[in-house]
Short mmCIF file of C-alpha atoms in Angstrom, two decimals:
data_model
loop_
_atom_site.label_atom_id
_atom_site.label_comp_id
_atom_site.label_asym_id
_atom_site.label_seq_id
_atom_site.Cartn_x
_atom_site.Cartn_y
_atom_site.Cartn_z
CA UNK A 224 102.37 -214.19 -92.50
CA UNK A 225 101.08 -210.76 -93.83
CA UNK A 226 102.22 -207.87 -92.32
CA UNK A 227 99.88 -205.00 -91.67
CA UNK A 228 101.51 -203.19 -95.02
CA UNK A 229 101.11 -206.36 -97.25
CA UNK A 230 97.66 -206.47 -96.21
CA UNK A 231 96.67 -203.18 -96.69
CA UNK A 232 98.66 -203.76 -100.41
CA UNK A 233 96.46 -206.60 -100.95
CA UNK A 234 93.47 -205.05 -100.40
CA UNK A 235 94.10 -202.34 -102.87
CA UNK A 236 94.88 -205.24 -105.68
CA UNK A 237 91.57 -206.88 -104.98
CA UNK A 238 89.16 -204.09 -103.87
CA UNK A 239 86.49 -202.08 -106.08
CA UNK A 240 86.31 -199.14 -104.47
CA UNK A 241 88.74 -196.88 -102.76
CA UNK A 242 88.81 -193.10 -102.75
CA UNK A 243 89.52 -191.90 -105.82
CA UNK A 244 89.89 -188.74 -108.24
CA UNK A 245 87.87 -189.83 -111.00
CA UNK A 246 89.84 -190.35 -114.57
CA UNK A 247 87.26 -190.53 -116.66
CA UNK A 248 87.02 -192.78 -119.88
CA UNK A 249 85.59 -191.33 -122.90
CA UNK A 250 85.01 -192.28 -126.36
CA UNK A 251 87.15 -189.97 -127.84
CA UNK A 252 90.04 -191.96 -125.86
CA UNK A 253 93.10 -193.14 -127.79
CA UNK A 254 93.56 -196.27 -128.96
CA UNK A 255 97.36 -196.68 -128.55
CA UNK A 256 97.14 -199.26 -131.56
CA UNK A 257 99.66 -199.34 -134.23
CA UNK A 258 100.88 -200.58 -137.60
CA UNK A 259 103.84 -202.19 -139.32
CA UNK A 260 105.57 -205.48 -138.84
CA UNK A 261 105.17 -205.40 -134.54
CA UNK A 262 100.85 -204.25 -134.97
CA UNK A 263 98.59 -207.12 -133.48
CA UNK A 264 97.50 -209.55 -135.56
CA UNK A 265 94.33 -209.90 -136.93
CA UNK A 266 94.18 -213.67 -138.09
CA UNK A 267 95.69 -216.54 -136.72
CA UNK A 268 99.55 -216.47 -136.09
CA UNK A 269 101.35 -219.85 -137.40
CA UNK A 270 103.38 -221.90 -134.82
CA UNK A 271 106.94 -220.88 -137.05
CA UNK A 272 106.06 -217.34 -136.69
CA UNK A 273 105.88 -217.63 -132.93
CA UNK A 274 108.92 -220.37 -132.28
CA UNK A 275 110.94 -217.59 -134.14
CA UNK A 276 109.22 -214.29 -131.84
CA UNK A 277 110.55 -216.70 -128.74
CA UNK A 278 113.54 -217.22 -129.49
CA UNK A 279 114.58 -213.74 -130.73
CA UNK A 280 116.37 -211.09 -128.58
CA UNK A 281 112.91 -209.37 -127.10
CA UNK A 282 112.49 -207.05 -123.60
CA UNK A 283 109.09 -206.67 -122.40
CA UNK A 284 107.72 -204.01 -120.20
CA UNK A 285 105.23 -205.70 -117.70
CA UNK A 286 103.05 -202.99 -115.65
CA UNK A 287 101.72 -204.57 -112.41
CA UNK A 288 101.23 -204.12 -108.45
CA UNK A 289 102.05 -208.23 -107.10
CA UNK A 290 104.76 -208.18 -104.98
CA UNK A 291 107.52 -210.63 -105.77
CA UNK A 292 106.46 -211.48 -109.34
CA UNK A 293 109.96 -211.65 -110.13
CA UNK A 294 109.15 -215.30 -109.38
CA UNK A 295 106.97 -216.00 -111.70
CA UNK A 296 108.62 -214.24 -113.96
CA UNK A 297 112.07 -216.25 -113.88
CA UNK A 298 110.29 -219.25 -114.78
CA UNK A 299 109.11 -217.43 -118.03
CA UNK A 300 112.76 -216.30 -118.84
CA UNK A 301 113.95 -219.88 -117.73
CA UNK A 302 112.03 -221.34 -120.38
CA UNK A 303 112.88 -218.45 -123.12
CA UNK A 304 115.84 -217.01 -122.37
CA UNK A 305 115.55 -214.67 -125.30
CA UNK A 306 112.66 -212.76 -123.60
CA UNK A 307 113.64 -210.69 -120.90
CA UNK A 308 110.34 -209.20 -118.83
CA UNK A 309 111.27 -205.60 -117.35
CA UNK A 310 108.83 -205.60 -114.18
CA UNK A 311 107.75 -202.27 -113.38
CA UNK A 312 105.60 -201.11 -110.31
CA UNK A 313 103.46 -198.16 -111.17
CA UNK A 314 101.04 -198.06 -108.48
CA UNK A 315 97.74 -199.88 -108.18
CA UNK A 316 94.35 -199.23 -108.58
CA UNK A 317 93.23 -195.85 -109.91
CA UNK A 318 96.52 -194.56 -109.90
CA UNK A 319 98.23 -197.14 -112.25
CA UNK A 320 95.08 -196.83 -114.10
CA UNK A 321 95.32 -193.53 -114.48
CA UNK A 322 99.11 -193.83 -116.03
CA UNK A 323 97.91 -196.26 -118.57
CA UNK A 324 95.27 -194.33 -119.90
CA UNK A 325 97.54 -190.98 -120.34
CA UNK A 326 100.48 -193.17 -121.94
CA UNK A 327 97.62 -194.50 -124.19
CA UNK A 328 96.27 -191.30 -125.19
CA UNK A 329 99.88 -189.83 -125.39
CA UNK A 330 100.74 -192.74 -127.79
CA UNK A 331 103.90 -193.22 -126.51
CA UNK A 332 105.31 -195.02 -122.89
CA UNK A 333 102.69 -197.73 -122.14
CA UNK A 334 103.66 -201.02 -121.41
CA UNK A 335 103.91 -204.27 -123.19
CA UNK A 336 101.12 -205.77 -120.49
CA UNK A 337 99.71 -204.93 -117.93
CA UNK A 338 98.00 -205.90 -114.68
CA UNK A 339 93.97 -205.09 -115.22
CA UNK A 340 91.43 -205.91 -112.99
CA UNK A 341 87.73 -207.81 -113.86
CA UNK A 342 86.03 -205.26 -113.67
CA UNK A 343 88.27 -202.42 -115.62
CA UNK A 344 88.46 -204.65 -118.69
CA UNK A 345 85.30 -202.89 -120.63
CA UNK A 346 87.28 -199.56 -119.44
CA UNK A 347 90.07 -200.34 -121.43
CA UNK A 348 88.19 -202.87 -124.20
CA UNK A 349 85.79 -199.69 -125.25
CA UNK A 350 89.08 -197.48 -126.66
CA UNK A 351 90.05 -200.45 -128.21
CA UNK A 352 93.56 -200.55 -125.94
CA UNK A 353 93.71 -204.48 -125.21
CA UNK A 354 95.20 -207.09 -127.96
CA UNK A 355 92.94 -209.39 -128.53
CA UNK A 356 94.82 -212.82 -127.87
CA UNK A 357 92.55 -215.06 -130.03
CA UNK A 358 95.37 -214.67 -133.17
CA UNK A 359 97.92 -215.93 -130.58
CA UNK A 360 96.01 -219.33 -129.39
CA UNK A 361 94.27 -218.36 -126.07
CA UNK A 362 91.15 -219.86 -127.11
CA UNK A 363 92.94 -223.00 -126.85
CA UNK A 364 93.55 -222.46 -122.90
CA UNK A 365 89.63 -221.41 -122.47
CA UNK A 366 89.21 -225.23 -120.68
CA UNK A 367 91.73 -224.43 -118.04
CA UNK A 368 90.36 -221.65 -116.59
CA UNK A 369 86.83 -221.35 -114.16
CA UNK A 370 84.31 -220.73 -116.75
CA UNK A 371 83.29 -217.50 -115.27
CA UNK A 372 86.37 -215.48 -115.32
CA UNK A 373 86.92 -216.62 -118.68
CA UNK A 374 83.21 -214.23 -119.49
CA UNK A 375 84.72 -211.84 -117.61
CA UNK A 376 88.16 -211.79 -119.89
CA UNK A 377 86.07 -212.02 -123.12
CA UNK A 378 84.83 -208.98 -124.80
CA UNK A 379 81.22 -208.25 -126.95
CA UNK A 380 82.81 -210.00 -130.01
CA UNK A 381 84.11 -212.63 -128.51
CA UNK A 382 87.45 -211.12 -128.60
CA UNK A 383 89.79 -212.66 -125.81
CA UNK A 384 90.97 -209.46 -123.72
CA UNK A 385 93.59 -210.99 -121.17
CA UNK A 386 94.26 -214.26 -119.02
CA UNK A 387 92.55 -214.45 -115.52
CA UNK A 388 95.27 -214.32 -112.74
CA UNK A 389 93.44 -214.96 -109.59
CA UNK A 390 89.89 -214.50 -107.90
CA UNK A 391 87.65 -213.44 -105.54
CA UNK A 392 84.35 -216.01 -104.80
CA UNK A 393 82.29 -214.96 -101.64
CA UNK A 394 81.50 -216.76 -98.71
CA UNK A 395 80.81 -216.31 -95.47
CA UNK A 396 83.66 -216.28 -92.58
CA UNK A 397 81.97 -217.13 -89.17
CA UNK A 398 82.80 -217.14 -85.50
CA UNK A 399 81.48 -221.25 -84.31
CA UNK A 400 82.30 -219.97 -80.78
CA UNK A 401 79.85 -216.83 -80.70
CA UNK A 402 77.16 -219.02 -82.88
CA UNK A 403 77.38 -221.94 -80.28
CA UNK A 404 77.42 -219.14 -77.28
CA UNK A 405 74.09 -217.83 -78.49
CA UNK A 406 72.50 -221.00 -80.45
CA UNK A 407 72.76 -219.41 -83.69
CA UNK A 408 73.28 -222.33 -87.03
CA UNK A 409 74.53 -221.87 -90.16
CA UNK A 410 71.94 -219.64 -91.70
CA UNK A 411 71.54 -221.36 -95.50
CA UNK A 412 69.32 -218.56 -96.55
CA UNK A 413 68.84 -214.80 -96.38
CA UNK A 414 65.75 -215.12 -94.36
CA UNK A 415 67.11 -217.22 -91.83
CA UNK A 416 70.46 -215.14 -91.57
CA UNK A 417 68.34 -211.94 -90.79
CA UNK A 418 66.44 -213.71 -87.90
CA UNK A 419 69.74 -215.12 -86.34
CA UNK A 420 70.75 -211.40 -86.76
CA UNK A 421 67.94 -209.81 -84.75
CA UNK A 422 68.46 -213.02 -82.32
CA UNK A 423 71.44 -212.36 -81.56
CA UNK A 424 71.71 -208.49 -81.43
CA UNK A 425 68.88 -209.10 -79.13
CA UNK A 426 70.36 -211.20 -77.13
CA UNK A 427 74.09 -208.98 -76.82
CA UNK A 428 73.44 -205.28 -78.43
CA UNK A 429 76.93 -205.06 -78.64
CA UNK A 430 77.24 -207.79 -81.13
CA UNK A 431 76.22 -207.55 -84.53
CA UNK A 432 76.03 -210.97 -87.13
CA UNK A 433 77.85 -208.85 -90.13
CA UNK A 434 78.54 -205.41 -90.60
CA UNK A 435 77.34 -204.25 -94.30
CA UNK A 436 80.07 -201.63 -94.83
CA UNK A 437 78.36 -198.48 -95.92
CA UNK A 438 81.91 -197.53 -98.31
CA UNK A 439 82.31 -201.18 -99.81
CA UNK A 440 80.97 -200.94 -103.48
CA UNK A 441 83.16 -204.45 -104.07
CA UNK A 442 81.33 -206.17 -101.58
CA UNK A 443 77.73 -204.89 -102.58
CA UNK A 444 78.72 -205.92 -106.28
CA UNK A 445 79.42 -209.53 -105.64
CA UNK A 446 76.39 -209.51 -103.60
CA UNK A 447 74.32 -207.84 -106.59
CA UNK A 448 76.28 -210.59 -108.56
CA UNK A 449 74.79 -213.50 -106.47
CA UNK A 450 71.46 -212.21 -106.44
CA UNK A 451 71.03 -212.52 -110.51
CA UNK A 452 71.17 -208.85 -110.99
CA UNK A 453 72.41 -207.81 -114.57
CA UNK A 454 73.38 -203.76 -113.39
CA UNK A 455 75.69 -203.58 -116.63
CA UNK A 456 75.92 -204.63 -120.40
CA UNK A 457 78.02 -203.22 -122.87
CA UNK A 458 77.95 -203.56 -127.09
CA UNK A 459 80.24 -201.14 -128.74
CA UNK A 460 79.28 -197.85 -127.44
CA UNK A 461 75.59 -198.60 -126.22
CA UNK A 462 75.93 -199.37 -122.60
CA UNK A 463 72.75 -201.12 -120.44
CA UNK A 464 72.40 -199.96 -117.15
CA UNK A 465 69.93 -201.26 -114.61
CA UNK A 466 71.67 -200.59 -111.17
CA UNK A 467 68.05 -200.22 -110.14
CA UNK A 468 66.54 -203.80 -111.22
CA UNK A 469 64.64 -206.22 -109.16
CA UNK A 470 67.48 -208.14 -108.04
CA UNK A 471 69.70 -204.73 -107.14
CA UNK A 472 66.27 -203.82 -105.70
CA UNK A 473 65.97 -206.93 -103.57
CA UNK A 474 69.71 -206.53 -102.13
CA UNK A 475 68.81 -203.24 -101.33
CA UNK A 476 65.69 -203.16 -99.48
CA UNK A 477 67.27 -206.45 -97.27
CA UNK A 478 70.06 -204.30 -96.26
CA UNK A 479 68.45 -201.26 -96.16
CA UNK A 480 66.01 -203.27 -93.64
CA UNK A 481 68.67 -204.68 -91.12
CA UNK A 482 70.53 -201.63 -91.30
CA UNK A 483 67.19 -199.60 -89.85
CA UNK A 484 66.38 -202.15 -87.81
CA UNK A 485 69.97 -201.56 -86.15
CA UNK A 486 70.60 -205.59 -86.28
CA UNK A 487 73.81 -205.28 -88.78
CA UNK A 488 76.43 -202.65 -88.31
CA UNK A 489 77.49 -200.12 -91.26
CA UNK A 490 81.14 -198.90 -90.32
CA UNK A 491 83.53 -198.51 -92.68
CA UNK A 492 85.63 -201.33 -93.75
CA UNK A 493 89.40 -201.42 -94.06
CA UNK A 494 89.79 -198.91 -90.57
CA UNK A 495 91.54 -199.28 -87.03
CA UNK A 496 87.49 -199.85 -85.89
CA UNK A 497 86.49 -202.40 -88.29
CA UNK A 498 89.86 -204.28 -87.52
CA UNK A 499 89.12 -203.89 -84.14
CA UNK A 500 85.59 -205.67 -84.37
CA UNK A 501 86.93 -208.35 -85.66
CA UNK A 502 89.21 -209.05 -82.67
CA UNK A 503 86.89 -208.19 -80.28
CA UNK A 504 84.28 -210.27 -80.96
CA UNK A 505 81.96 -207.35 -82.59
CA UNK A 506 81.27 -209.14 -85.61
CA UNK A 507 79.92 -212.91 -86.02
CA UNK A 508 80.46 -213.30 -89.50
CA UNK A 509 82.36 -211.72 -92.68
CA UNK A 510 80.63 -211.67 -96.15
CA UNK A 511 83.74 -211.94 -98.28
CA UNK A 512 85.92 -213.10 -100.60
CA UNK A 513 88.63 -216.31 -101.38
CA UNK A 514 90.72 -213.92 -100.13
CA UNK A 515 89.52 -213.30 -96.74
CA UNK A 516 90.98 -216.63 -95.07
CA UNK A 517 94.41 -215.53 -95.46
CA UNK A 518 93.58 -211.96 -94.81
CA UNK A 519 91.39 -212.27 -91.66
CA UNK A 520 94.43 -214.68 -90.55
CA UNK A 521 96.91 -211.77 -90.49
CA UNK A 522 94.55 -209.13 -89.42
CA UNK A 523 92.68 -210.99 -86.24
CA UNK A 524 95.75 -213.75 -84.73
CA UNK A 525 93.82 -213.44 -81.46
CA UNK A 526 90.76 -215.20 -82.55
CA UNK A 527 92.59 -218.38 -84.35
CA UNK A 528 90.49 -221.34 -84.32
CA UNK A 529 87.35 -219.61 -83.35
CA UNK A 530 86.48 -219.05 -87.08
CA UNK A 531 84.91 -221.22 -89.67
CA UNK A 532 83.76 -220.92 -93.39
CA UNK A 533 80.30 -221.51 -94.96
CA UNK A 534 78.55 -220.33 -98.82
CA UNK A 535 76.58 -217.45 -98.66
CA UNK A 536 73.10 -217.79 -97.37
CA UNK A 537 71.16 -218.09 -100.70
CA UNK A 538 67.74 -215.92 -101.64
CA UNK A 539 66.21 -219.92 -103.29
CA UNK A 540 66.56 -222.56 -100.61
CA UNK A 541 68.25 -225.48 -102.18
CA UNK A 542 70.27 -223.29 -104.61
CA UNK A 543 73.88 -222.49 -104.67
CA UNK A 544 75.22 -219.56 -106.31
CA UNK A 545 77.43 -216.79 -105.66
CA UNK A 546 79.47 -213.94 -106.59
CA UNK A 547 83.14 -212.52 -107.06
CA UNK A 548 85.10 -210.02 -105.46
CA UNK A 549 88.30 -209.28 -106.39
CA UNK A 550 91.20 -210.79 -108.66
CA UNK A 551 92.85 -209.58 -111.78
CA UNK A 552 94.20 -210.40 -115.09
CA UNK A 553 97.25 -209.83 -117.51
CA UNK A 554 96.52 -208.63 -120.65
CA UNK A 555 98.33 -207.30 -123.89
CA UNK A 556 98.48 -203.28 -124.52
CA UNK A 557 97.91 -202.18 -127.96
CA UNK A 558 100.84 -200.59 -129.72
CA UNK A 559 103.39 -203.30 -128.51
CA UNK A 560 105.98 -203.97 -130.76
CA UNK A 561 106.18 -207.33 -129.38
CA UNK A 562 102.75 -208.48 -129.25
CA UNK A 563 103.48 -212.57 -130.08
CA UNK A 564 106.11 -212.48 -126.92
CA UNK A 565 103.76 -210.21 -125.00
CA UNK A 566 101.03 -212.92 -126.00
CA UNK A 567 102.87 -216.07 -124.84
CA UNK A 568 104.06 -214.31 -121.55
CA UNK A 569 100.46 -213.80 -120.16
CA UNK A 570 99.55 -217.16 -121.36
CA UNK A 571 102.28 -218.81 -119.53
CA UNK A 572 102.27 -216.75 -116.18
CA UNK A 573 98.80 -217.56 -115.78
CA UNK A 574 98.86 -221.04 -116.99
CA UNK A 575 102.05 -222.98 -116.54
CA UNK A 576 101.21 -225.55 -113.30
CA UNK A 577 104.12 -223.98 -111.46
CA UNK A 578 103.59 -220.01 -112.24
CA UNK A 579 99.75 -220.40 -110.73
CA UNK A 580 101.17 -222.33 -107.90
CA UNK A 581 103.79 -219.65 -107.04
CA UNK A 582 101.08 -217.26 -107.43
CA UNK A 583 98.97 -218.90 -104.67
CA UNK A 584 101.78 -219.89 -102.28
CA UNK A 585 103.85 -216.81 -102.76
CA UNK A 586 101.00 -214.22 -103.09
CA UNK A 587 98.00 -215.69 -101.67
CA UNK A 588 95.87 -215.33 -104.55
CA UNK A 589 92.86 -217.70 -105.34
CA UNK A 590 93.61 -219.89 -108.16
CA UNK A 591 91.56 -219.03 -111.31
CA UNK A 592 92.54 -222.48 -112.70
CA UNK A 593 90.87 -225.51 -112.61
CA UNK A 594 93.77 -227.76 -112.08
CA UNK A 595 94.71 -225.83 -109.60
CA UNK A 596 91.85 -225.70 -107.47
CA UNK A 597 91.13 -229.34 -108.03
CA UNK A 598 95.19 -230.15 -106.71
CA UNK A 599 94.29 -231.75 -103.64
CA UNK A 600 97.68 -230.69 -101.99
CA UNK A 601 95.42 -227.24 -102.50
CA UNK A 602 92.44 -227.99 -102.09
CA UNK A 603 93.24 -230.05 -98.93
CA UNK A 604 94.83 -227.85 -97.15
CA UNK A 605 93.53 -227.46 -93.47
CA UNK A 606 93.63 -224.35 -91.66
CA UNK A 607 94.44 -224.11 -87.79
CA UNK A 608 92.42 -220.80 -87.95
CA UNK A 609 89.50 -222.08 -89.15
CA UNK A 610 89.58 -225.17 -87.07
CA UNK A 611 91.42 -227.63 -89.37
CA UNK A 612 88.50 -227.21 -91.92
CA UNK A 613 89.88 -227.44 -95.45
CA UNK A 614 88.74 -223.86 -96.46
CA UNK A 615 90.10 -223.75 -100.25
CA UNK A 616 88.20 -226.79 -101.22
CA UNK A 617 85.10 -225.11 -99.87
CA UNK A 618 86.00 -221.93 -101.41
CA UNK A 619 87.07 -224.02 -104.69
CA UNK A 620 83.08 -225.39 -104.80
CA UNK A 621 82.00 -221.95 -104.18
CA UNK A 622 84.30 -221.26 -107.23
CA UNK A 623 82.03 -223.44 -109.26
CA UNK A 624 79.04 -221.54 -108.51
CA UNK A 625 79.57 -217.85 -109.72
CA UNK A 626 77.72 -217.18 -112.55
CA UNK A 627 78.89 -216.14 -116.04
CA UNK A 628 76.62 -214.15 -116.78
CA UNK A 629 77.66 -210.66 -114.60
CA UNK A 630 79.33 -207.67 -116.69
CA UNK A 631 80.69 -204.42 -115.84
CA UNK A 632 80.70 -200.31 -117.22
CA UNK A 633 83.27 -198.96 -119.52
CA UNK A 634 83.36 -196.21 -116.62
CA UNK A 635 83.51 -198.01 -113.02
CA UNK A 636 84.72 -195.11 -111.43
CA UNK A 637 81.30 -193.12 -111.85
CA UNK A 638 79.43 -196.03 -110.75
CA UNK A 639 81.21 -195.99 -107.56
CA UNK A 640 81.03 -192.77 -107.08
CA UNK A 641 77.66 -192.50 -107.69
CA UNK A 642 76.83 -195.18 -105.45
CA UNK A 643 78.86 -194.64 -102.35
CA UNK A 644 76.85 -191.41 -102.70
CA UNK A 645 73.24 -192.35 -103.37
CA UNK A 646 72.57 -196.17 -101.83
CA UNK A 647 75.79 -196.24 -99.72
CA UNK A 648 74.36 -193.38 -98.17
CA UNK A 649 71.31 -194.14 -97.30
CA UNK A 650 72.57 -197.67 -95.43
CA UNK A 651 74.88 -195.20 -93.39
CA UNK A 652 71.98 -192.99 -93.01
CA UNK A 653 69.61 -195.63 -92.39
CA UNK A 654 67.31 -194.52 -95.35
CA UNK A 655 65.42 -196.61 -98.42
CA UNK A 656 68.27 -198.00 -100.11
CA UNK A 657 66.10 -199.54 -102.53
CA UNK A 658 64.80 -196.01 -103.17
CA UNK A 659 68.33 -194.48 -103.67
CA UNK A 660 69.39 -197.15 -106.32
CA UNK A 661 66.86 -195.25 -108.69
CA UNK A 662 69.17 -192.14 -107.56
CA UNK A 663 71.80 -194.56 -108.31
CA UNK A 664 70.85 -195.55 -111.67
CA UNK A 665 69.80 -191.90 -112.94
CA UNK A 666 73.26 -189.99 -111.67
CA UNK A 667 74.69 -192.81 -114.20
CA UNK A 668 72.42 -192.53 -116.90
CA UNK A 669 73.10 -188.89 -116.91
CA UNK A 670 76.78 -189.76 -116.60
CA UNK A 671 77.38 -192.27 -119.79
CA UNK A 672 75.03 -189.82 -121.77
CA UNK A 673 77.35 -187.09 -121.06
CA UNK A 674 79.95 -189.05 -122.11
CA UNK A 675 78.55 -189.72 -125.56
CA UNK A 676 77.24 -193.46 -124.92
CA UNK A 677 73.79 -194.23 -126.21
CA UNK A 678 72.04 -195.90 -123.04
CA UNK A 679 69.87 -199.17 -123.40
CA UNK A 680 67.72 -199.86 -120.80
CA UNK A 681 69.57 -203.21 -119.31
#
């Protein structure tokens, strides 16, 4: 079980948005590449060229924040015991970030690999700082992996950028005992989940179907994501932005709706209050992620087997999509000396059938492969919490429903910034959130011009 530290760890690996002192990427960044016999190849490397990288004397430096990787990790060395992997732990989010980019720009102490999020790839892609793994055979491992993340992991010109790790589809968590108490059902659309919320804050003022947390850029993402909404694009250095288009527009203004209306809460997620509601009964339901089983296990024992899981309520009746939250990737840093090894270890952590298991029954992370999530000693697993119901297979289908499509800014940090402080406010405030995503969008237009991109309308 996950202690209150390990959860609070976890949340950092898998979260968008945390308070942060902004390290801003610019496109006068360093590249970090290099030349001579170690540079990154260019064309494809032959298999006699990589049997002799493996089995030649080699340490890696591997940069990442998962607790008890060492595990995965042995099996690597087990198969080439020529490679040894030096694991180091330099923080997580914007701090190890933040030591990446000045090692980068320094030219000297970055990593082999390192541990990069979804959405911080285009921050590293645009100063040219990730190996492109194409050369080294990823293409070949495309069909193992969700076909989403592997859009996510592949850059403007097709370059391959990393290996997906783990992932964060959204659902909804939901209490059957406070849904049966009031005669609430499984809303299957937006529409009906905001009349079961004014139902039932109607009906018990002290209990509210979700809370929408005002601070929780992640959240509102994947929920942008789900919607259709295409906030982001990026082609070299011409960046779309669209924060502000119909779909963003139509996330907003429901929000911004139930929020003024007083039938969903706003407090801040990730506090003593918000893990409070949760125990007592103050929230119905949790928009989250694959994650938030195991999490919501840990953080709320006293409600086991009152929960259940369902898909997102959907904006087209009869559809099914959805969107991610969360989950990360291993990628290759330019100006490795070892970049065949460096290759071959992110391929194999992140495919080999017994790395991705350990990374799932070790860590907790949701499987980004396909074999994986169609294992039925995975995907059958039932949870006492949830009533016996065999949440990973439902979270596995969800899986199969995020679309590809969804990109991200070469400078995420801004965008959060900018909208914890424009529509983030205005749901705390109770204002036109719809409104304040044109706010939104024109703090980062000003932003990426400032910073030398050219700005497409998205």
């Amino acid at each position: 079980m996950w202690t209150s530290t390990h959860q609070l760890n976890r949340r950092k690996l898998l979260a968008l948005t945390v308070a942060v002192t902004l390290a801003a990427v610019t496109l006068s960044g360093c590249t970090g590449s290099s030349s001579g016999p170690g540079a990154a190849a260019t064309a494809p490397v032959g298999q006699a060229d990589i049997d002799k990288a493996m089995s030649t004397p080699t340490t890696l430096t591997f940069w990442t924040w998962v607790p008890n990787i060492d595990r995965e990790v042995a099996l690597f060395q087990q198969k080439y015991p020529a490679i040894k992997v030096n694991v180091q732990n330099v923080g997580q989010g914007t701090d190890a970030y933040t030591k990446l980019r000045t090692a980068l720009k320094a030219g000297t102490g970055a990593p082999d690999l390192a541990q990069i999020e979804y959405q911080y790839i285009p921050t590293f892609s645009i100063t040219k700082s990730l190996v492109d793994l194409r050369p080294y055979g990823a293409a070949d491992n495309r069909s193992k992996f969700v076909d989403w993340t592997w859009s996510q992991v592949t850059g403007p010109g097709g370059e391959i950028l990393a290996y997906p790790q783990d992932t964060g589809p959204m659902g909804m968590l939901y209490r059957q005992d406070i849904f049966d108490k009031y005669g609430i059902t499984v809303p299957k659309t937006w529409d009906e989940f905001a009349a079961a919320a004014r139902k039932l804050h109607a009906a018990d003022p002290n209990v509210f179907l979700t809370n929408m947390s005002a601070n929780e850029t992640a959240g509102w993402h994947g929920l942008m994501w789900q919607a259709g909404s295409r906030p982001y694009s990026v082609n070299g250095t011409t960046v779309g932005l669209a924060v502000d288009d119909a779909a963003s527009k139509k996330v907003a203004g429901y929000w911004g709706g139930l929020a003024k209306d007083g039938v969903v809460s706003t407090d801040p997620d990730f506090t003593d209050n918000w893990f409070q509601g949760f125990n007592s009964g103050k929230y119905a339901t949790w928009l989250t992620a694959a994650w938030g089983p195991v999490f919501l296990s840990g953080s709320a024992k006293g409600t086991a087997g009152k929960w259940r899981a369902a898909p997102l309520p959907q904006w087209d009746a009869g559809k099914q999509a959805s969107g991610n939250w969360g989950g990360s990737t291993t990628a290759v840093i330019q100006g490795t000396k070892n970049p065949i090894a460096a290759a071959k270890f992110a391929e194999f952590l992140n495919t080999d059938p017994d790395s991705t298991k350990l990374f799932n029954s070790v860590q907790n992370f949701f499987p980004a492969t396909k074999a994986l999530l169609s294992d039925p000693a995975f995907a059958g697993q039932k949870s006492a919490f949830f009533g016996d119901q065999a949440v990973n297979q439902l979270f596995a289908d969800i899986s199969g429903t995020v679309d590809q499509g969804f990109q991200w800014p070469p400078f995420l940090d801004q965008s959060v910034k900018d909208w914890t402080e424009t529509a983030g406010k205005a749901l705390a405030d109770k204002g036109d959130v719809a409104a304040a995503t044109d706010q939104w969008q024109s703090r980062l237009t000003t932003y990426a011009k400032d910073q030398g991109f050219t700005v497409a309308a998205g």
